[in-house]
Short mmCIF file of C-alpha atoms and ligand atoms in Angstrom, two decimals:
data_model
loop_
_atom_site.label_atom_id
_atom_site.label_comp_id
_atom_site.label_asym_id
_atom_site.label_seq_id
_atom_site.Cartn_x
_atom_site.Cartn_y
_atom_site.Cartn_z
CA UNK A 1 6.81 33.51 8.99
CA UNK A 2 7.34 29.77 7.58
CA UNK A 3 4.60 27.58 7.24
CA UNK A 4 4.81 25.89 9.99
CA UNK A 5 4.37 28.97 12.54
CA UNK A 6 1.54 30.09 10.17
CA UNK A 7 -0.31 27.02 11.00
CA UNK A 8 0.29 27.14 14.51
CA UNK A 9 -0.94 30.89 14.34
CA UNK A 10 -4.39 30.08 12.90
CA UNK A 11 -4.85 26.34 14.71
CA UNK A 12 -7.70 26.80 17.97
CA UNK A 13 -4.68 25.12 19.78
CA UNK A 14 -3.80 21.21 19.34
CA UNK A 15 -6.40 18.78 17.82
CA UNK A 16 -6.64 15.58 18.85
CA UNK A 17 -5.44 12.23 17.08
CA UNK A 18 -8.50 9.28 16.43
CA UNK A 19 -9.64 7.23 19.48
CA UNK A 20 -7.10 4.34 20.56
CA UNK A 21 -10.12 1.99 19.45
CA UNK A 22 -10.07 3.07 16.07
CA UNK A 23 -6.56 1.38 15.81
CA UNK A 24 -7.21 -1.67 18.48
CA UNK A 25 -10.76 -2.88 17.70
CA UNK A 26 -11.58 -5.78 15.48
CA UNK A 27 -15.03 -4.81 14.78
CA UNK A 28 -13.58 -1.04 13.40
CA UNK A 29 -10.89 -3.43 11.69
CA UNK A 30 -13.87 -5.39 9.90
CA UNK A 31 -15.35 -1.82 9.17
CA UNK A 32 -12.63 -0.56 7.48
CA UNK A 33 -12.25 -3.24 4.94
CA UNK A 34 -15.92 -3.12 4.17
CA UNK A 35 -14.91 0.92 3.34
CA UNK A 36 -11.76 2.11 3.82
CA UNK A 37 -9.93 -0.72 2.52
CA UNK A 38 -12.98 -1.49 -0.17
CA UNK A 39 -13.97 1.38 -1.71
CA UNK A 40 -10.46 3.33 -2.45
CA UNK A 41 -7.73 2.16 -4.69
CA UNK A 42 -5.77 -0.02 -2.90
CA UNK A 43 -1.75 -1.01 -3.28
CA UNK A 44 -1.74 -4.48 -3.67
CA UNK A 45 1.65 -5.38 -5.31
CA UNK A 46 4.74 -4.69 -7.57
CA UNK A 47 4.42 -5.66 -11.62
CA UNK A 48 8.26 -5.97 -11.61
CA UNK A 49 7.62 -9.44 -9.60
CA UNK A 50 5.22 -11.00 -11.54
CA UNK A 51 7.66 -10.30 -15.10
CA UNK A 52 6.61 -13.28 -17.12
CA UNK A 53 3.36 -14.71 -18.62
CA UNK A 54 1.96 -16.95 -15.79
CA UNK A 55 3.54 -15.73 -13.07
CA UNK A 56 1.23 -15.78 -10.24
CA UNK A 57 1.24 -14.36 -6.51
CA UNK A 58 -1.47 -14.77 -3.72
CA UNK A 59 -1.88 -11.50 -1.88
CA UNK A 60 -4.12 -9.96 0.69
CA UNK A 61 -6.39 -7.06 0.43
CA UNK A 62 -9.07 -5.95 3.12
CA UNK A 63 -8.84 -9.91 4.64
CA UNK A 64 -9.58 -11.00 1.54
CA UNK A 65 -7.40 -13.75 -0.48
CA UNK A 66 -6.64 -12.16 -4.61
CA UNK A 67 -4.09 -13.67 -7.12
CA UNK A 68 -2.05 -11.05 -9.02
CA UNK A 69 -1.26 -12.64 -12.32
CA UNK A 70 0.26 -11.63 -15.49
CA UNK A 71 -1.13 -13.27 -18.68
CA UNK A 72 0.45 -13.99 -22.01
CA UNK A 73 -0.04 -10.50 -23.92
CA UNK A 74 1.99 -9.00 -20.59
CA UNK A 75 -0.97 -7.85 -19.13
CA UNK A 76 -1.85 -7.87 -15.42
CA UNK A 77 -4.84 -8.71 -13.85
CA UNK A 78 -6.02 -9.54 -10.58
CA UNK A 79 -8.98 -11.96 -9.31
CA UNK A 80 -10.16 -13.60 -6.50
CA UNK A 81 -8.16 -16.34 -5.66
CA UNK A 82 -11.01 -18.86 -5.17
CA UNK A 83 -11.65 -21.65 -7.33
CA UNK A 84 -15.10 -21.88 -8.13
CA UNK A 85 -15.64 -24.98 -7.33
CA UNK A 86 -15.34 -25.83 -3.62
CA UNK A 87 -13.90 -22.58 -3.12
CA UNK A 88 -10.17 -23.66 -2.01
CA UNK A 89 -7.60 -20.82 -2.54
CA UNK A 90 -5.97 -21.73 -5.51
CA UNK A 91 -2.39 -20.18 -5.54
CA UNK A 92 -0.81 -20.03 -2.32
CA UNK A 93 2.79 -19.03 -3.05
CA UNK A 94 4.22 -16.92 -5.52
CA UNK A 95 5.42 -19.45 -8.60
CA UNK A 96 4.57 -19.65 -12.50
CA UNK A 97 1.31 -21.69 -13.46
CA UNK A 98 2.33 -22.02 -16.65
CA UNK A 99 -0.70 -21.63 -18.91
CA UNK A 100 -3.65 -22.85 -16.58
CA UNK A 101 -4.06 -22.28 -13.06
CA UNK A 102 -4.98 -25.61 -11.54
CA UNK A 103 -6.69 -26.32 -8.72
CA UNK A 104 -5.10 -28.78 -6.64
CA UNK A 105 -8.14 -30.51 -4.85
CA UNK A 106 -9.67 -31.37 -8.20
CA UNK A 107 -7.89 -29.87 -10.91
CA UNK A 108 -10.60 -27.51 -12.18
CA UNK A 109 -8.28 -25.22 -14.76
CA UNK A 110 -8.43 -21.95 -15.41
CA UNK A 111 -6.30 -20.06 -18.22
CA UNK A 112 -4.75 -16.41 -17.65
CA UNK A 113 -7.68 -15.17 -18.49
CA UNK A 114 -9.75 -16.41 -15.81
CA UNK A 115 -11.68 -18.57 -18.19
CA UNK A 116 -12.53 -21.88 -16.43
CA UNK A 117 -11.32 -24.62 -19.21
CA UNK A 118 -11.29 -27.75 -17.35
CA UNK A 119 -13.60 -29.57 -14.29
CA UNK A 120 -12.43 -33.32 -15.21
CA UNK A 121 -14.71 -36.25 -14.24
CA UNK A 122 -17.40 -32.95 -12.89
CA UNK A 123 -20.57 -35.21 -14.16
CA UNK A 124 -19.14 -38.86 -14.05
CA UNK A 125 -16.00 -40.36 -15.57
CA UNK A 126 -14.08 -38.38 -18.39
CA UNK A 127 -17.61 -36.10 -18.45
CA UNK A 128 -17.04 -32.77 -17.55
CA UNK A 129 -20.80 -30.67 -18.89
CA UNK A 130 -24.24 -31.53 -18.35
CA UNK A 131 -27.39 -29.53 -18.66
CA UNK A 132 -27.03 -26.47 -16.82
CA UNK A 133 -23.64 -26.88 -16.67
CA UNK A 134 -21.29 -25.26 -19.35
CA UNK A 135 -17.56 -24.28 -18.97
CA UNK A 136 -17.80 -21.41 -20.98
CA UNK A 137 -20.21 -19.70 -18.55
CA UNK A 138 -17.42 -19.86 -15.37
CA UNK A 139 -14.36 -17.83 -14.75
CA UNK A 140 -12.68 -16.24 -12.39
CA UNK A 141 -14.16 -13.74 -10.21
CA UNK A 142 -11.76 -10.18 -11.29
CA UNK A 143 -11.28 -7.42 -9.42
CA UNK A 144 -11.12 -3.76 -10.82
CA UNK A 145 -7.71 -3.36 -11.19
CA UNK A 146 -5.37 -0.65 -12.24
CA UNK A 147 -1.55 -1.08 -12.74
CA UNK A 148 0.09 2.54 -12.66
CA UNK A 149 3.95 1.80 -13.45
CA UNK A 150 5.25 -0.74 -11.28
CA UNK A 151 2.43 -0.11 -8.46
CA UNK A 152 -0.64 -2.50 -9.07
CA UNK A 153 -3.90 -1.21 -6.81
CA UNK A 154 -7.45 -2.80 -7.18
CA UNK A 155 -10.59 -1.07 -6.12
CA UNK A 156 -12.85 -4.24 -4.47
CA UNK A 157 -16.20 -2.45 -4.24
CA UNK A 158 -16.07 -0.79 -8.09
CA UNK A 159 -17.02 2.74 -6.75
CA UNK A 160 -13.98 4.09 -6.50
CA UNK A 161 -13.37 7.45 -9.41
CA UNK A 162 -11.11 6.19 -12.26
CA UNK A 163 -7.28 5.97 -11.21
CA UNK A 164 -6.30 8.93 -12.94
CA UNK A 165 -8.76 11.36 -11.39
CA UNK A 166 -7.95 9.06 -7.94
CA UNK A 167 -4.65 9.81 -8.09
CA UNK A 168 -4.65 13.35 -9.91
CA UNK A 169 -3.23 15.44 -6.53
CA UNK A 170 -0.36 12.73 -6.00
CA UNK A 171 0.41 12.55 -10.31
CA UNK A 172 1.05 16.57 -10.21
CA UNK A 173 3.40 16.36 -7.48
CA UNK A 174 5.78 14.13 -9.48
CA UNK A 175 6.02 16.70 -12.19
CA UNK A 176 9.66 15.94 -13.70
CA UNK A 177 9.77 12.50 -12.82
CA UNK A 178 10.55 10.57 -16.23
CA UNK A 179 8.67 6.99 -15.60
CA UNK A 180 10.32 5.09 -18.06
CA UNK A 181 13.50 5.78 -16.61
CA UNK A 182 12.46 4.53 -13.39
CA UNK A 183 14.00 0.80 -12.58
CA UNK A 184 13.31 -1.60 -9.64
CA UNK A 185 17.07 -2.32 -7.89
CA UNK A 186 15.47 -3.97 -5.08
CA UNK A 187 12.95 -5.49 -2.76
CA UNK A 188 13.05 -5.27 1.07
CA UNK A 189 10.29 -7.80 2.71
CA UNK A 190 10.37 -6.38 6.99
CA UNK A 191 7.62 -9.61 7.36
CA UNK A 192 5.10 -9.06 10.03
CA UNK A 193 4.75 -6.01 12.10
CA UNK A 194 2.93 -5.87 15.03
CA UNK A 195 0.90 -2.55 14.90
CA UNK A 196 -2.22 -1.18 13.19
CA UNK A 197 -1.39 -0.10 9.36
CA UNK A 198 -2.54 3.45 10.12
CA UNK A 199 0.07 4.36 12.36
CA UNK A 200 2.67 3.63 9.61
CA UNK A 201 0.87 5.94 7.30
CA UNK A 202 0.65 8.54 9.77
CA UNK A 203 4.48 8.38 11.12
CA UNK A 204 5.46 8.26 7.62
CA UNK A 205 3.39 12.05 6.62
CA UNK A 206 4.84 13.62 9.62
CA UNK A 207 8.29 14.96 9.55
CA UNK A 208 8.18 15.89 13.60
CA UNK A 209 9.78 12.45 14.23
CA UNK A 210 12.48 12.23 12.05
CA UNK A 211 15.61 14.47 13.73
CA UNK A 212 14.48 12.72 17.25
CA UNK A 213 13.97 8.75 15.44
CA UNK A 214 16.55 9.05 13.02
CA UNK A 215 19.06 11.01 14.19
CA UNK A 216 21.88 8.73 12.95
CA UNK A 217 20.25 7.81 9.32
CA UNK A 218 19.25 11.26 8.23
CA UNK A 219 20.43 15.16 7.67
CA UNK A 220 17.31 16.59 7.25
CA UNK A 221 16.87 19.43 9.81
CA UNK A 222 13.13 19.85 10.96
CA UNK A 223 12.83 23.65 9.37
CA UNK A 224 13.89 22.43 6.09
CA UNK A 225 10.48 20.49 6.36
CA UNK A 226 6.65 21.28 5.26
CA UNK A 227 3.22 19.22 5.21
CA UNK A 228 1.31 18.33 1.87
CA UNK A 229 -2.33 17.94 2.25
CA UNK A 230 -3.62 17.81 -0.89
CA UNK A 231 -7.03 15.79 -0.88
CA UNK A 232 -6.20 11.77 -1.38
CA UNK A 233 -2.30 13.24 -1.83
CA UNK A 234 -0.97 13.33 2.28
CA UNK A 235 2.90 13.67 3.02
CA UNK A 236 5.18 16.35 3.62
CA UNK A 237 8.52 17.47 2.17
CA UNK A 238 12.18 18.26 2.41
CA UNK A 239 13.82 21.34 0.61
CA UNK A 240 17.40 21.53 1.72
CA UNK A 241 19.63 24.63 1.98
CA UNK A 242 22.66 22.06 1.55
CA UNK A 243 22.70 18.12 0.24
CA UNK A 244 24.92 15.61 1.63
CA UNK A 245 24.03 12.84 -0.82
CA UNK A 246 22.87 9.22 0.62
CA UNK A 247 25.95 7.29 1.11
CA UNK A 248 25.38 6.00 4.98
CA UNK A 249 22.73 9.06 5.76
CA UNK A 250 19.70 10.81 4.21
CA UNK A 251 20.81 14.04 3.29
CA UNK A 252 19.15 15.10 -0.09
CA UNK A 253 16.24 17.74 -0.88
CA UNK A 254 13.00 14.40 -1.03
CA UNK A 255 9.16 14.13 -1.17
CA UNK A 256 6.96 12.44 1.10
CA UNK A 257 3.82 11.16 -0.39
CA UNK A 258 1.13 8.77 -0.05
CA UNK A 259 -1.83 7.89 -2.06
CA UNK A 260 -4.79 6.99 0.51
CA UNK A 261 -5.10 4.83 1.75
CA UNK A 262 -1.99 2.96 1.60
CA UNK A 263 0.41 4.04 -1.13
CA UNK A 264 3.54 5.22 -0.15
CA UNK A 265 6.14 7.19 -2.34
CA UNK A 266 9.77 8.31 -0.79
CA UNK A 267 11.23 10.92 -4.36
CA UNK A 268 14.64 11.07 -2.97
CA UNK A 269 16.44 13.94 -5.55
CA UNK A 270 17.88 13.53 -7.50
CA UNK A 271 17.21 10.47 -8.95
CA UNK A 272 16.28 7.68 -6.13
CA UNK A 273 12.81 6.71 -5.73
CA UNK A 274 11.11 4.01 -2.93
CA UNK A 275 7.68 2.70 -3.20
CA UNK A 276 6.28 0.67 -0.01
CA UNK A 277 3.88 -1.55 0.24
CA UNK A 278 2.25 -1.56 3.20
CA UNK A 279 -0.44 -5.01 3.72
CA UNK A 280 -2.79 -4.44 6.70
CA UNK A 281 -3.50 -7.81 7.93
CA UNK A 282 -5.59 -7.50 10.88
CA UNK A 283 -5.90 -4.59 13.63
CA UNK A 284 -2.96 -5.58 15.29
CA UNK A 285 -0.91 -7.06 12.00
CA UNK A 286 0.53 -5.79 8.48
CA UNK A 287 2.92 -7.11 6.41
CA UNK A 288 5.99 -4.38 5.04
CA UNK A 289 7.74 -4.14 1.58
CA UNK A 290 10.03 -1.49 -0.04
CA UNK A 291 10.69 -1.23 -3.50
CA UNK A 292 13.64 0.90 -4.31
CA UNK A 293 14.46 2.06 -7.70
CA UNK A 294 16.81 4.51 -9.73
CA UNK A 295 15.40 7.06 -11.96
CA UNK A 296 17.79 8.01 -14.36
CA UNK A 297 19.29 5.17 -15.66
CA UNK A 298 22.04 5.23 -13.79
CA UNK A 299 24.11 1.95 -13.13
CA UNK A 300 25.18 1.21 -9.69
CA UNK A 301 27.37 -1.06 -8.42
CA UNK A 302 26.71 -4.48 -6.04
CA UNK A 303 28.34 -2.59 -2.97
CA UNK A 304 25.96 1.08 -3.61
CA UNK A 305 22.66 -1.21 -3.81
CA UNK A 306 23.37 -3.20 -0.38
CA UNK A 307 24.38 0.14 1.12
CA UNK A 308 20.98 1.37 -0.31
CA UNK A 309 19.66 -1.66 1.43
CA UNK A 310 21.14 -0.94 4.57
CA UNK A 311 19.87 2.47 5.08
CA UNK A 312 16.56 2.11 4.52
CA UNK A 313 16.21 -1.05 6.37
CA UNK A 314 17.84 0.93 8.85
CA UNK A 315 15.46 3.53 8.69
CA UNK A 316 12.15 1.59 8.38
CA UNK A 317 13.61 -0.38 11.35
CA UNK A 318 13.61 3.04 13.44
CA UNK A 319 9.80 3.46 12.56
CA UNK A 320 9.04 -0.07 13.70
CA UNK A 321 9.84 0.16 16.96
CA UNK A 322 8.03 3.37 17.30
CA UNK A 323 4.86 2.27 15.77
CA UNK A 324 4.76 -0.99 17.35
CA UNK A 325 4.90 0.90 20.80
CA UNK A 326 2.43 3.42 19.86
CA UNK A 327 0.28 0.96 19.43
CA UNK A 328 0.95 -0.75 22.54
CA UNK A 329 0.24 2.61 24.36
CA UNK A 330 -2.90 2.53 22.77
CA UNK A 331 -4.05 -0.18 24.77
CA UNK A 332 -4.30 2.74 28.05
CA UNK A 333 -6.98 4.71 28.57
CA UNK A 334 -4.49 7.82 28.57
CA UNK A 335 -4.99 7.08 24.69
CA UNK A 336 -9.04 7.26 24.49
CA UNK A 337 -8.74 10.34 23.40
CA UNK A 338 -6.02 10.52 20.90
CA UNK A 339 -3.46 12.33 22.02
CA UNK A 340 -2.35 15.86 20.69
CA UNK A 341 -1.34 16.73 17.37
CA UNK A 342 0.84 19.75 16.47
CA UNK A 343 -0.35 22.14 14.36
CA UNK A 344 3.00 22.75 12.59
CA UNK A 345 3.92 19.52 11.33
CA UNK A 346 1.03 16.98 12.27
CA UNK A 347 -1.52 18.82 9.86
CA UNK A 348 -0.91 15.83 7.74
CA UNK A 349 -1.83 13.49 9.97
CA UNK A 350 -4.97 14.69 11.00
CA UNK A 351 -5.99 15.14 7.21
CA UNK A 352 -5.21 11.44 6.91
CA UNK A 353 -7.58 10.52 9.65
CA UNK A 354 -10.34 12.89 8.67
CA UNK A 355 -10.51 10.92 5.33
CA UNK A 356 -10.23 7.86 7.50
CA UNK A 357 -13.16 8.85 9.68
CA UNK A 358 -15.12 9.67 6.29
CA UNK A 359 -14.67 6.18 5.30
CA UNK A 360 -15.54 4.48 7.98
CA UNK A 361 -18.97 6.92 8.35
CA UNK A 362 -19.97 5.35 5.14
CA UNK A 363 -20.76 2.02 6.64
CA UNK A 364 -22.78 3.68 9.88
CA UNK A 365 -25.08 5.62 7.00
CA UNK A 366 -25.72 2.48 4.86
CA UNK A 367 -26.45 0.23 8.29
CA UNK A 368 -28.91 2.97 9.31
CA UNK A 369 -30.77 3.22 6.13
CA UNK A 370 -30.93 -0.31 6.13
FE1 LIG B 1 10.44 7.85 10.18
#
């Protein structure tokens, strides 16, 4: 008996998905970020595009504006990207600051560190202190961060376990997997998509789709597959009886994993690796990236990377369309309750949405008590 039909043996028949408002409603949207979204190490960015000292880029976590930013001793660190003074986001497009990072309503200057070192003319002309007022005692407010590799996650509420014991169940599934081999060879930015961030998490841990939505990008027969559900560690995984390589088509022996919340890992054997970042923007609105990268050092040439390119944009392409519409159909009432999961291969998914209905049951015991 595979896995699969052993699941299916011991399910009580099909469980049901989360309710279409989880997905649709702003007010479960503004719940999640206060949990979900707050309290959980969250992907945020990729190191490999902030490379130099200074280099600076505005990003979005839980609604909330932070600036990535790496500082002169190469390290990276993340803060709110407010100034302090009349609260103006202070970086608003990826660029290099330089050494300070300067307001541009009224040049209030902060170094990499965060340290506030300049608030010209603050108590009258070419007077910057007064009583009570001291630049030493201002910086920039930072935000727990945690760069594993190229992947840079912040926890915004500071409760979150430390990153290694976080991330423990996804670490020990990469066994093998020599990190400082592993090189960025591209970036693919999808821009806004117009669904709820969950339902990308959840198509991507479920390998029922893939023969039906990408028939003509991948060779990776449904049998070959299994689920992973492995505490904050969801995916599944591919063990082929024969690889076909990835020139035009998917057909190598890969791993499916996510980190929750929103950490996604594609191990692609034998040595590709793809890393998205997936930036929920709203209940309706997310922002996509993929990172690709090699992972043995091998070289390849200009025409392998953009057919690299092409397949997966291919491929995430395929997924769009089906989790934009699932989240259109979750606008019916036929979706209230959730739909039906299988037992064999959506396992996965409901394990994601248990932790997500943990999360958000946070929030409802902290109101009450209050
Ligand atoms: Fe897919």
């Amino acid at each position: 008996m595979t896995i699969a039909e052993e699941r299916t043996r011991i399910s009580a028949g099909p469980q049901h998905g989360l309710t279409a408002d989880t997905y649709r409603s702003e007010d479960i949207w503004q719940q999640e970020c206060r949990t979900v979204l707050a309290k959980n190490w969250v992907l945020i960015g990729f190191a490999h595009q902030i490379a130099n000292p200074g280099d600076a880029s505005p990003v979005t976590c839980a609604g909330l504006p932070l600036l990535t930013l790496r500082a002169q001793d190469g390290s990276i660190q993340v803060f709110h990207n407010v100034c302090l003074h009349r609260c103006m986001t202070l970086v608003d497009k990826p660029r290099n600051v330089g050494k300070l990072i300067r307001c541009p309503y009224h040049a209030w200057a902060y170094d990499l560190q965060g340290r506030l070192r300049a608030a010209p003319h603050f108590a009258g002309t070419g007077k910057q202190e007064f009583d009570g007022f001291d630049l030493k005692e201002h910086r920039l407010e930072p935000v727990r961060t945690h760069v594993w590799h190229d992947w840079i996650f912040v926890n915004l509420d500071g409760s979150a376990a430390e990153f290694e014991d976080y991330a423990a169940p996804l670490v020990n599934r990469l066994e093998g997997m020599d990190f400082g081999r592993v090189e960025p060879i591209g970036l693919l930015d999808f821009g806004e998509i117009e669904t709820n961030w969950k339902l990308i998490m959840e198509n991507f841990i479920e390998p029922y789709h893939v023969q039906f939505v990408h028939a003509a990008t991948t060779d990776q027969p449904l049998e070959d597959h299994y689920t992973i559900t492995d505490g904050n560690c969801i995916g599944s995984a591919v063990d082929l009886k024969q690889e076909t390589g990835t020139a035009g088509s998917l057909g190598v022996s890969s791993r499916y994993l996510t980190l929750y919340p929103n950490f996604i890992l594609g191990r692609y054997f034998p040595d590709q690796l793809g890393v998205y970042l997936n930036v929920p923007t709203g209940p309706g609105r997310m922002r996509q990236y993929r990172a690709l990268y090699t992972t043995e050092g091998q070289q390849l040439s200009a025409d392998e990377i953009e057919g690299l390119r092409q397949l997966w944009w291919d491929v995430h392409k395929e997924d769009h369309e089906m989790v934009e519409r699932m989240f259109e159909g979750r606008k019916s009432p036929v979706a209230a309750g959730g739909g039906l999961l299988s037992p064999a291969w959506e396992d996965s998914v409901r394990a994601f949405q248990d932790l997500i209905e943990r999360d958000l049951a946070s929030t409802d015991q902290k109101e009450q008590t209050q």
